Amino acid sequence: MTEADETLGALGESAVLRRIFPRLPDAASALLGPGDDAAVVAAPDGRFVVTTDTLVHGPDFRHAWSSPFQLGWKAAATNLADVAAVGARPTALVVALVAPASTPAAWLEAFADGLRESCAALAPGCGVVGGDLSVSDQLTVAVTAFGDLEGRAPVLRSGARAGDIVAVCGELGLAGRGLELLFERGVGHAGEPDADAATALRPTFDRELDAQLAPHPPIGSGVVAARAGATAMMDVSDGLALDARRLAEASGVVLDLDAVAVGSPLALTGGEDHALLATFPAPRELPAGFRPIGRVVAGAPELRVDGRAFTRRGGWDPYADWDGGSG
Amino acid sequence: MTEADETLGALGESAVLRRIFPRLPDAASALLGPGDDAAVVAAPDGRFVVTTDTLVHGPDFRHAWSSPFQLGWKAAATNLADVAAVGARPTALVVALVAPASTPAAWLEAFADGLRESCAALAPGCGVVGGDLSVSDQLTVAVTAFGDLEGRAPVLRSGARAGDIVAVCGELGLAGRGLELLFERGVGHAGEPDADAATALRPTFDRELDAQLAPHPPIGSGVVAARAGATAMMDVSDGLALDARRLAEASGVVLDLDAVAVGSPLALTGGEDHALLATFPAPRELPAGFRPIGRVVAGAPELRVDGRAFTRRGGWDPYADWDGGSG
């Protein structure tokens, strides 16, 4: 059998799973792993944190730009970031993958390698405890991630109070710039995503492209912020402006950001940062990794920048913003 | 705004979520429900059961045959069945839905109604604690379900021992017959799925169609079997022959089924029964709902029917078996 014959369709589900299982990361919390109808995961404090997020070919990634390793990495990282955002330690993932029958088994192996290396780098001990493999015309990855609050209360979006410091941990705007670069210069003559054009952007734009394609969210800082008394927290995934407004609305407060501290305009409107946005009681020394970008003020919920209402939407709405392209 | 304008694309993600949230079932185990970056679910015995399963437009359902209510019902039911299959009580679901921007919001409302009614009928107290909504050309539903073992050990596929009784709870072959009927007679002149032709099969074939489109797996019987000392158990989702062979292999035993007790040939090879296949020590009275269909015999793992090896594959492999049709 040549490598070209080794597609999911040619091999079938069972043979593909036998090749993937050994590459998946083990979860220290797994009491019963993949292979039965359901897995069993430890929840030492009698609760578990759960979040789910999907990556769809077309709106969320392009094969010309993302390697399977990067896609596996990102699918884990974005979900781990949501676990961290409530102050929990990630423990386990389940992964549902629907892929065309023509997908090479080697593609899935590299995807599994990305899941494994992402967990190892960002959340050691977290692993894959189960999943589902099915067929589709449009490759879609749905990851569900679990976490352990270690006895703490979850840090919600709704806890910010007037007088708190607004702080952020992680890069802002870099992932959005990476996506801009890919759409502007990672394309062929007809504007279609092009692997060679994207590769030519390296090494000059390594930081921007890596932030977009294989992000390193500050997963451990979620627990650090919770221990340091964060009053509210969330993952910045849809652009700081949109997400800060959501936190303001959930908490019933005004968030007033300092434009200089925030940085570039893209830091406000670019998406997929996976930074942690948090509020802390003032005066207080911020925990390691967090930098102040504004303050919480009483008033009808809104976002302000340098004291003025900031109403531009920014961010990303999958229904309003996807142009239908893939490639 | 007319109803025709009320698509996911016209309304946008936030407005759609506001319409869906009130229709979703509450989970008694939810300590923190949808709306934050992650949910928090109770796990009273310090562990949780988790399973995930996907329904993809084309290979798994057709719009001409499945209403959105039925699809929501089935997406919950099939996952609840996997929780039941290890002997756990279902507690919560998370639901990732990727759908075309042209999908009417009313479609999603009916889908949410199906999730709610399925949980209410099959696993009271189980509800939706989180989810994700995104855009895709190909409608795909990925559900992850959770359960509580209430202090018991999970019932695995690997526990069957020579001398055990093989038993089943739930219908066999009915869902497979429903699918046959739809492909044979629920189609138009060109063989395409046709809603009117499918409707004409009712009420004569109500039982077959309902088993296929909105199944009622015996969810509560999973806990009953575990309490009654089941040595092995699994959900029959890919056809009894294929799944019984999997149980035989996991346990390192022979399963010898009685053809008369099993029933029609479709009971062996039809898929999507979502019956519970279990083994119990003999001699023992089987728990309510279970009927004997064979016995466990020592030997190199295989499936036998009336003492003869049964090697036909049956069942469903998504990569080998989907013809690419949708509609």
XYZ file of C-alpha atoms in Angstrom:
654
model
C 0.000 0.000 0.000
C 1.552 3.336 -0.977
C 1.267 6.406 1.200
C -1.212 7.900 -1.272
C -3.520 4.935 -0.641
C -3.434 5.513 3.085
C -6.451 7.745 3.330
C -9.134 7.529 6.011
C -11.457 6.037 3.395
C -8.986 3.349 2.318
C -7.976 2.387 5.852
C -11.365 2.610 7.620
C -12.124 3.890 11.084
C -10.596 1.111 13.210
C -7.228 1.076 11.422
C -7.007 4.868 11.612
C -7.736 4.847 15.348
C -5.010 2.255 15.939
C -2.529 4.628 14.300
C -3.725 7.699 16.203
C -4.121 6.382 19.754
C -0.384 5.952 20.517
C 0.290 9.576 19.477
C -2.354 11.162 21.724
C -1.291 12.702 25.030
C -2.107 10.749 28.193
C -4.134 12.551 30.844
C -2.908 12.165 34.412
C -6.551 12.529 35.499
C -7.853 9.682 33.303
C -9.307 6.840 35.379
C -10.577 5.159 32.201
C -9.238 6.341 28.838
C -10.320 5.904 25.205
C -11.687 2.563 23.990
C -14.910 2.083 25.946
C -18.257 3.812 25.360
C -17.245 6.612 27.708
C -14.170 7.724 29.628
C -13.910 8.356 33.364
C -11.959 11.383 34.596
C -10.987 12.339 38.143
C -12.672 15.413 39.633
C -10.923 15.599 42.996
C -12.873 18.549 44.417
C -16.286 17.172 43.415
C -16.725 19.533 40.439
C -15.326 19.824 36.940
C -14.923 22.730 34.542
C -16.017 22.173 30.929
C -15.838 24.216 27.723
C -16.164 23.421 24.022
C -14.931 25.150 20.879
C -14.913 24.252 17.198
C -12.519 24.842 14.283
C -14.132 24.640 10.829
C -12.265 24.475 7.528
C -12.995 27.753 5.762
C -14.052 30.207 8.448
C -11.468 29.084 11.012
C -8.479 27.757 9.073
C -7.105 27.130 5.586
C -5.037 24.114 4.617
C -2.655 26.317 2.610
C -1.741 28.187 5.784
C -2.153 25.699 8.657
C -0.250 22.438 8.861
C -2.096 19.571 10.570
C 0.365 19.858 13.459
C -0.506 23.551 13.879
C -4.218 22.787 13.668
C -3.969 20.151 16.406
C -1.917 22.555 18.482
C -4.443 25.373 18.067
C -7.498 23.175 18.670
C -6.069 22.216 22.061
C -4.670 25.665 22.920
C -7.894 27.608 22.320
C -9.870 25.247 24.533
C -7.215 25.176 27.252
C -7.420 28.982 27.285
C -11.143 28.851 28.114
C -10.455 26.509 31.033
C -7.686 28.825 32.282
C -10.029 31.819 31.956
C -12.182 30.673 34.871
C -9.104 30.001 36.988
C -8.909 26.237 36.536
C -6.068 23.841 35.737
C -6.754 21.914 32.496
C -6.988 18.163 33.058
C -8.375 16.483 29.938
C -9.748 16.864 26.412
C -12.140 14.960 24.190
C -11.738 15.510 20.458
C -14.368 15.004 17.746
C -12.931 15.127 14.235
C -15.029 14.933 11.079
C -12.904 14.764 7.948
C -13.239 13.903 4.255
C -12.565 10.250 3.386
C -9.729 11.503 1.160
C -7.784 12.834 4.167
C -4.409 11.063 4.447
C -3.868 9.095 7.651
C -0.527 10.934 7.888
C -2.497 14.182 8.192
C -4.310 12.796 11.242
C -1.049 11.591 12.772
C 0.437 15.083 12.510
C -2.796 16.524 13.940
C -2.505 14.154 16.919
C 1.157 15.185 17.330
C 0.005 18.820 17.514
C -2.555 18.005 20.197
C 0.119 16.175 22.187
C 2.821 18.830 21.939
C 0.356 21.627 22.710
C -0.791 19.892 25.892
C 2.823 19.127 26.876
C 3.907 22.738 26.407
C 0.863 24.603 27.705
C -0.785 22.312 30.261
C 1.471 19.413 31.329
C -0.561 16.439 32.574
C -3.570 17.321 30.411
C -4.364 14.689 27.782
C -6.965 13.217 25.471
C -9.418 10.861 27.193
C -11.848 10.231 24.345
C -13.156 11.328 21.002
C -15.108 10.603 17.883
C -14.018 10.164 14.276
C -16.493 10.623 11.454
C -16.771 11.603 7.809
C -17.660 14.978 6.302
C -16.979 17.053 3.194
C -15.779 19.896 5.409
C -13.056 19.161 7.946
C -14.259 20.192 11.395
C -12.625 19.785 14.802
C -14.731 20.038 17.974
C -12.728 19.915 21.192
C -14.222 19.790 24.689
C -11.820 20.586 27.528
C -11.995 19.925 31.263
C -10.393 21.530 34.266
C -9.946 21.279 38.014
C -10.684 24.307 40.235
C -8.639 22.741 43.081
C -11.198 23.879 45.630
C -11.380 27.511 44.468
C -14.455 29.358 43.246
C -14.493 29.875 39.466
C -13.498 33.394 38.372
C -16.443 34.742 36.370
C -16.933 37.583 33.922
C -19.373 39.168 36.325
C -17.157 39.985 39.309
C -15.487 43.273 38.287
C -16.162 46.151 40.710
C -15.611 49.905 40.446
C -12.075 50.708 41.550
C -10.557 47.451 40.246
C -7.517 47.454 38.004
C -8.010 46.042 34.473
C -5.061 43.858 33.487
C -4.045 41.541 30.711
C -1.629 38.612 30.391
C -0.406 37.592 26.947
C -0.003 39.241 23.557
C -2.661 41.525 22.058
C -3.057 42.128 18.340
C -0.298 39.808 17.194
C -2.625 36.988 16.071
C -4.885 39.494 14.295
C -1.847 40.939 12.507
C -0.837 37.417 11.507
C -4.232 36.870 9.911
C -4.044 40.241 8.108
C -0.627 39.304 6.748
C -1.917 35.967 5.481
C -4.908 37.531 3.736
C -2.801 40.373 2.287
C 0.385 38.561 1.334
C -0.110 34.823 1.901
C -2.203 34.566 -1.268
C -1.813 33.741 -4.950
C -2.723 35.829 -7.993
C -6.462 35.286 -7.609
C -6.339 36.094 -3.904
C -6.552 32.428 -2.885
C -4.604 31.153 0.157
C -1.196 30.021 -1.063
C 1.282 27.954 0.915
C 4.402 29.275 -0.844
C 3.346 32.893 -0.395
C 2.679 32.245 3.299
C 6.064 30.550 3.745
C 7.760 33.563 2.159
C 6.503 35.667 5.086
C 8.880 33.725 7.354
C 11.134 34.331 9.207
C 10.298 38.073 9.169
C 6.805 37.544 10.535
C 7.328 34.369 12.566
C 5.843 35.918 15.716
C 2.667 37.113 13.985
C 2.128 33.864 12.071
C 2.829 31.660 15.070
C 0.425 33.712 17.222
C -2.275 33.090 14.612
C -1.521 29.492 13.626
C -0.095 27.883 16.789
C -0.832 30.237 19.701
C 0.770 29.981 23.134
C -1.935 31.280 25.509
C -0.696 31.842 29.085
C -2.585 28.826 30.436
C -0.848 28.627 33.821
C -1.603 32.294 34.489
C -5.303 31.544 34.918
C -4.640 29.697 38.162
C -2.084 32.373 39.167
C -4.700 35.124 38.700
C -7.346 33.179 40.618
C -4.970 32.648 43.544
C -4.029 36.342 43.447
C -7.670 37.329 43.946
C -8.828 38.222 40.420
C -12.411 39.534 40.686
C -13.292 38.760 37.038
C -11.530 37.053 34.154
C -12.070 35.911 30.572
C -10.221 34.687 27.510
C -9.707 37.405 24.879
C -10.671 35.452 21.771
C -12.885 37.833 19.780
C -10.785 40.986 20.100
C -10.120 42.991 23.271
C -12.801 45.613 22.506
C -15.607 43.106 22.053
C -14.540 40.911 24.973
C -13.896 43.815 27.365
C -17.391 45.102 26.556
C -18.776 41.658 27.387
C -16.977 41.678 30.738
C -18.286 45.220 31.433
C -21.846 44.100 30.652
C -21.604 40.904 32.714
C -20.266 42.879 35.687
C -22.532 45.934 35.266
C -19.579 48.340 35.185
C -17.559 50.544 32.835
C -14.134 49.357 31.681
C -11.926 52.359 30.873
C -8.785 51.311 29.002
C -5.593 53.326 28.533
C -4.809 53.491 24.801
C -1.050 53.687 25.349
C -1.062 50.658 27.646
C -3.231 48.678 25.225
C -0.899 49.392 22.309
C -1.788 49.286 18.629
C -5.352 49.673 17.292
C -5.201 46.005 16.270
C -4.769 45.148 19.949
C -8.358 46.349 20.391
C -9.997 44.893 17.309
C -7.873 41.918 16.218
C -9.176 38.506 17.216
C -7.776 35.200 18.491
C -5.301 36.681 20.978
C -6.170 34.127 23.676
C -4.731 36.539 26.217
C -6.310 36.609 29.690
C -8.281 39.737 30.572
C -8.742 40.092 34.340
C -9.654 42.609 37.002
C -7.951 42.857 40.400
C -8.782 44.902 43.485
C -6.642 48.070 43.704
C -4.217 48.981 45.131
C -2.510 45.642 44.686
C 0.608 44.339 43.009
C -0.459 42.402 39.929
C 0.580 38.747 39.708
C 3.529 37.850 37.470
C 2.716 38.137 33.764
C -0.160 40.614 34.123
C 0.171 44.271 33.114
C -2.322 47.052 33.844
C -4.294 48.409 30.869
C -7.093 50.385 32.576
C -9.525 50.634 35.445
C -13.083 49.720 36.368
C -15.462 52.681 36.828
C -19.066 52.794 38.056
C -21.702 53.570 35.440
C -23.967 52.100 32.792
C -21.929 49.220 31.290
C -19.740 50.241 28.371
C -16.193 50.162 27.117
C -14.175 53.365 27.142
C -10.714 54.121 25.828
C -9.001 57.092 27.468
C -12.358 58.064 29.014
C -14.369 58.062 25.762
C -16.951 55.475 24.771
C -15.489 52.958 22.298
C -18.324 51.497 20.250
C -16.590 49.945 17.246
C -17.509 46.307 17.170
C -14.228 44.751 16.107
C -13.838 41.067 16.755
C -15.349 38.291 14.695
C -18.912 37.060 14.244
C -18.891 33.732 12.398
C -22.234 34.420 10.721
C -21.655 38.053 9.771
C -17.973 37.809 8.876
C -17.176 34.611 6.968
C -17.064 35.204 3.198
C -17.538 31.536 2.332
C -13.955 31.002 1.182
C -11.882 27.966 2.069
C -8.841 26.531 0.251
C -38.138 41.558 9.822
C -39.915 38.635 8.179
C -39.344 35.055 9.236
C -37.364 34.459 6.039
C -34.909 37.162 7.118
C -34.356 35.495 10.458
C -31.397 33.361 9.506
C -28.293 32.851 11.627
C -26.416 35.100 9.211
C -28.959 37.941 9.421
C -29.307 37.772 13.203
C -25.684 37.128 14.203
C -24.350 34.896 16.949
C -25.415 36.885 20.039
C -29.037 37.350 18.951
C -29.325 33.669 18.047
C -27.947 32.606 21.429
C -30.470 34.826 23.228
C -33.246 32.970 21.406
C -31.823 29.510 22.082
C -30.774 29.747 25.739
C -34.314 29.813 27.234
C -35.260 26.664 25.311
C -32.328 24.541 26.491
C -32.834 22.069 29.326
C -31.426 23.009 32.729
C -29.024 20.563 34.330
C -29.594 19.844 38.002
C -25.833 19.268 38.289
C -24.848 22.678 36.834
C -22.975 24.807 39.374
C -22.247 27.407 36.658
C -24.172 27.242 33.401
C -23.719 28.747 29.931
C -22.498 32.335 29.532
C -18.963 32.291 30.937
C -15.826 30.908 29.286
C -16.497 27.514 30.858
C -19.220 25.806 32.853
C -18.843 24.088 36.218
C -20.619 20.784 36.824
C -20.990 18.790 40.040
C -19.134 15.458 40.231
C -20.268 14.221 43.643
C -18.182 11.042 43.759
C -14.971 12.747 42.615
C -15.128 11.400 39.048
C -17.121 12.102 35.916
C -18.014 10.036 32.885
C -17.567 11.669 29.454
C -18.356 10.666 25.883
C -18.654 12.532 22.583
C -20.474 11.792 19.338
C -21.112 13.736 16.154
C -23.993 13.959 13.655
C -22.996 15.220 10.197
C -25.405 16.303 7.468
C -25.064 13.727 4.711
C -23.623 10.620 6.315
C -25.687 10.848 9.518
C -28.937 12.621 8.605
C -30.884 14.217 5.757
C -33.012 17.327 6.117
C -35.765 15.759 3.998
C -36.159 12.991 6.573
C -35.185 14.529 9.941
C -36.945 17.536 11.430
C -34.748 19.814 13.559
C -36.675 18.621 16.616
C -35.843 14.995 15.762
C -32.206 15.873 15.146
C -31.905 17.591 18.537
C -33.618 14.598 20.135
C -31.283 12.111 18.465
C -28.105 14.123 19.155
C -28.914 13.992 22.873
C -30.215 10.410 22.900
C -27.204 8.818 21.189
C -24.801 10.469 23.629
C -26.946 9.663 26.663
C -26.836 6.018 25.523
C -23.022 6.002 25.692
C -23.138 7.353 29.250
C -25.693 4.699 30.216
C -23.528 1.998 28.614
C -20.863 2.287 31.313
C -23.516 2.213 34.035
C -23.684 5.936 34.768
C -26.559 8.377 35.230
C -26.387 11.211 32.625
C -25.956 14.632 34.236
C -25.106 17.201 31.567
C -24.379 17.917 27.897
C -22.365 20.454 25.960
C -23.435 21.021 22.354
C -21.301 22.377 19.498
C -23.338 23.265 16.423
C -21.808 24.429 13.153
C -24.439 25.467 10.628
C -24.733 27.394 7.365
C -25.451 31.131 7.748
C -28.661 30.519 5.777
C -30.078 28.286 8.560
C -33.310 29.820 9.932
C -33.225 30.733 13.611
C -36.515 28.820 13.894
C -34.612 25.677 12.860
C -32.271 26.155 15.811
C -35.168 26.754 18.175
C -36.773 23.458 17.158
C -33.382 21.740 17.507
C -33.086 23.119 21.065
C -36.644 21.914 21.776
C -35.591 18.418 20.672
C -32.569 18.462 22.985
C -34.811 19.547 25.856
C -37.577 17.007 25.322
C -35.100 14.181 24.775
C -33.363 14.922 28.086
C -36.725 15.276 29.871
C -37.972 11.927 28.536
C -34.799 9.845 28.680
C -32.670 11.325 31.480
C -34.623 13.713 33.722
C -32.330 16.249 35.422
C -29.773 16.115 32.610
C -29.394 19.421 30.770
C -27.176 21.597 28.584
C -24.398 23.399 30.478
C -22.503 24.931 27.567
C -21.827 24.895 23.869
C -20.444 26.568 20.812
C -22.128 28.019 17.751
C -20.195 28.497 14.530
C -20.581 28.638 10.767
C -20.075 25.893 8.203
C -21.316 24.810 4.788
C -22.200 21.408 6.226
C -24.409 21.288 9.281
C -22.655 19.303 12.022
C -23.665 18.639 15.627
C -21.044 17.520 18.172
C -22.452 16.628 21.579
C -20.359 15.757 24.623
C -22.252 14.096 27.478
C -21.405 13.608 31.142
C -22.507 11.148 33.771
C -22.267 10.262 37.424
C -21.228 6.736 38.498
C -22.688 7.332 41.984
C -19.749 5.548 43.608
C -19.891 2.439 41.403
C -17.120 1.117 39.173
C -17.767 1.748 35.461
C -19.036 -1.304 33.552
C -16.521 -1.925 30.753
C -16.547 -3.905 27.522
C -13.752 -6.060 28.870
C -15.444 -7.776 31.831
C -17.355 -10.658 30.186
C -16.346 -14.101 31.494
C -17.017 -17.623 30.233
C -20.332 -18.809 31.652
C -21.966 -15.356 31.662
C -25.365 -14.783 30.088
C -25.455 -12.381 27.127
C -28.471 -10.091 27.348
C -29.886 -7.078 25.615
C -32.244 -4.254 26.606
C -34.009 -2.294 23.875
C -35.045 -2.865 20.277
C -32.745 -4.529 17.733
C -33.017 -3.984 14.001
C -35.884 -1.499 14.102
C -33.713 1.583 13.465
C -31.876 -0.213 10.673
C -35.206 -1.165 9.088
C -36.298 2.482 9.379
C -33.223 3.561 7.446
C -33.811 0.884 4.791
C -37.396 2.077 4.382
C -36.248 5.675 3.965
C -33.648 4.778 1.335
C -36.056 2.439 -0.498
C -39.318 4.366 -0.298
C -38.639 7.785 1.248
C -37.112 9.028 -2.017
C -38.107 10.905 -5.165
C -37.810 9.814 -8.798
C -34.049 10.334 -8.936
C -33.534 8.462 -5.664
C -33.058 11.655 -3.660
C -34.410 11.910 -0.082
C -37.959 13.264 -0.294
C -39.978 14.579 2.624
C -43.391 13.757 1.132
C -42.385 10.210 0.287
C -41.055 9.736 3.823
C -44.248 11.129 5.337
C -46.289 8.686 3.256
C -44.609 5.839 5.160
C -46.499 6.952 8.284
C -48.411 5.773 10.232
C -47.692 2.231 8.948
C -43.996 2.427 9.763
C -44.080 4.825 12.708
C -42.106 2.464 14.953
C -39.315 1.917 12.402
C -39.043 5.604 11.470
C -39.127 6.806 15.073
C -36.434 4.276 16.060
C -34.229 5.708 13.311
C -35.044 9.425 13.579
C -35.838 9.981 17.284
C -34.666 6.900 19.189
C -35.640 6.077 22.785
C -32.608 4.202 24.157
C -33.204 2.571 27.561
C -31.028 5.102 29.388
C -32.140 4.251 32.919
C -31.394 0.577 32.330
C -27.657 1.267 32.296
C -27.694 2.029 36.012
C -30.091 -0.883 36.609
C -27.670 -3.290 34.902
C -24.682 -1.942 36.816
C -26.505 -2.362 40.143
C -27.536 -5.890 39.104
C -23.886 -6.868 38.656
C -23.395 -6.666 34.871
C -19.870 -7.888 34.091
C -19.613 -6.046 30.756
C -21.808 -3.612 28.860
C -21.860 -1.462 25.736
C -24.190 0.587 23.554
C -25.219 -1.240 20.363
C -24.764 1.575 17.854
C -22.999 -0.039 14.889
C -25.092 -3.205 14.625
C -25.237 -6.088 17.127
C -22.812 -8.298 15.162
C -20.054 -5.676 14.985
C -20.542 -4.496 18.558
C -20.839 -7.989 20.061
C -17.578 -8.887 18.302
C -15.972 -5.794 19.866
C -17.145 -6.881 23.322
C -15.845 -10.409 22.692
C -12.447 -9.034 21.667
C -12.231 -6.597 24.591
C -13.085 -9.398 27.026
C -11.026 -12.127 25.335
C -14.005 -14.481 25.056
C -16.463 -15.941 22.554
C -20.000 -14.552 22.433
C -22.390 -17.225 21.162
C -25.779 -15.773 20.284
C -29.055 -17.626 19.818
C -30.496 -16.705 16.392
C -34.109 -17.147 17.503
C -33.617 -14.939 20.547
C -31.847 -12.262 18.485
C -34.673 -12.155 15.947
C -34.431 -10.953 12.346
C -31.161 -10.827 10.365
C -31.397 -7.022 10.517
C -31.160 -7.300 14.305
C -27.582 -8.486 13.727
C -26.469 -6.132 10.992
C -28.660 -3.027 11.206
C -27.128 -0.030 12.942
C -28.183 2.705 15.353
C -30.212 0.496 17.688
C -28.838 2.135 20.823
C -29.860 -0.942 22.754
C -27.710 -2.005 25.706
C -25.699 -5.211 25.276
C -24.601 -6.641 28.613
C -23.291 -9.801 30.210
C -24.378 -11.095 33.619
C -23.077 -13.943 35.774
C -25.220 -17.072 35.430
C -27.379 -18.428 36.905
C -29.034 -15.141 37.791
C -32.377 -13.492 37.151
C -31.820 -10.717 34.641
C -32.802 -7.192 35.695
C -36.056 -5.744 34.365
C -35.912 -4.898 30.660
C -33.094 -7.306 29.772
C -33.701 -10.506 27.813
C -31.177 -13.305 27.215
C -29.784 -13.671 23.662
C -26.813 -15.970 24.201
C -23.915 -17.010 26.384
C -20.228 -16.322 26.902
C -17.886 -19.208 26.033
C -14.124 -19.588 26.516
C -12.011 -19.481 23.370
C -10.206 -17.225 20.932
C -12.386 -14.100 20.712
C -15.073 -14.263 18.075
C -18.787 -13.914 17.541
C -20.862 -17.038 16.974
C -24.519 -17.454 16.110
C -25.980 -20.828 17.104
C -22.446 -22.093 17.669
C -21.048 -21.093 14.243
C -18.594 -18.247 13.628
C -20.397 -15.167 12.307
C -17.919 -13.083 10.321
C -20.107 -10.762 8.266
C -19.117 -7.237 9.115
C -22.486 -5.513 9.139
C -22.669 -2.203 10.918
C -21.460 1.080 9.547
C -17.998 2.487 8.879
C -18.246 6.201 8.134
C -15.259 6.135 5.764
C -16.076 2.956 3.904
C -19.843 3.347 3.773
C -20.898 6.946 3.069
C -21.707 7.485 -0.614
C -21.285 11.269 -0.439
C -25.004 12.024 -0.730
C -26.808 14.596 1.361
C -30.096 16.407 0.607
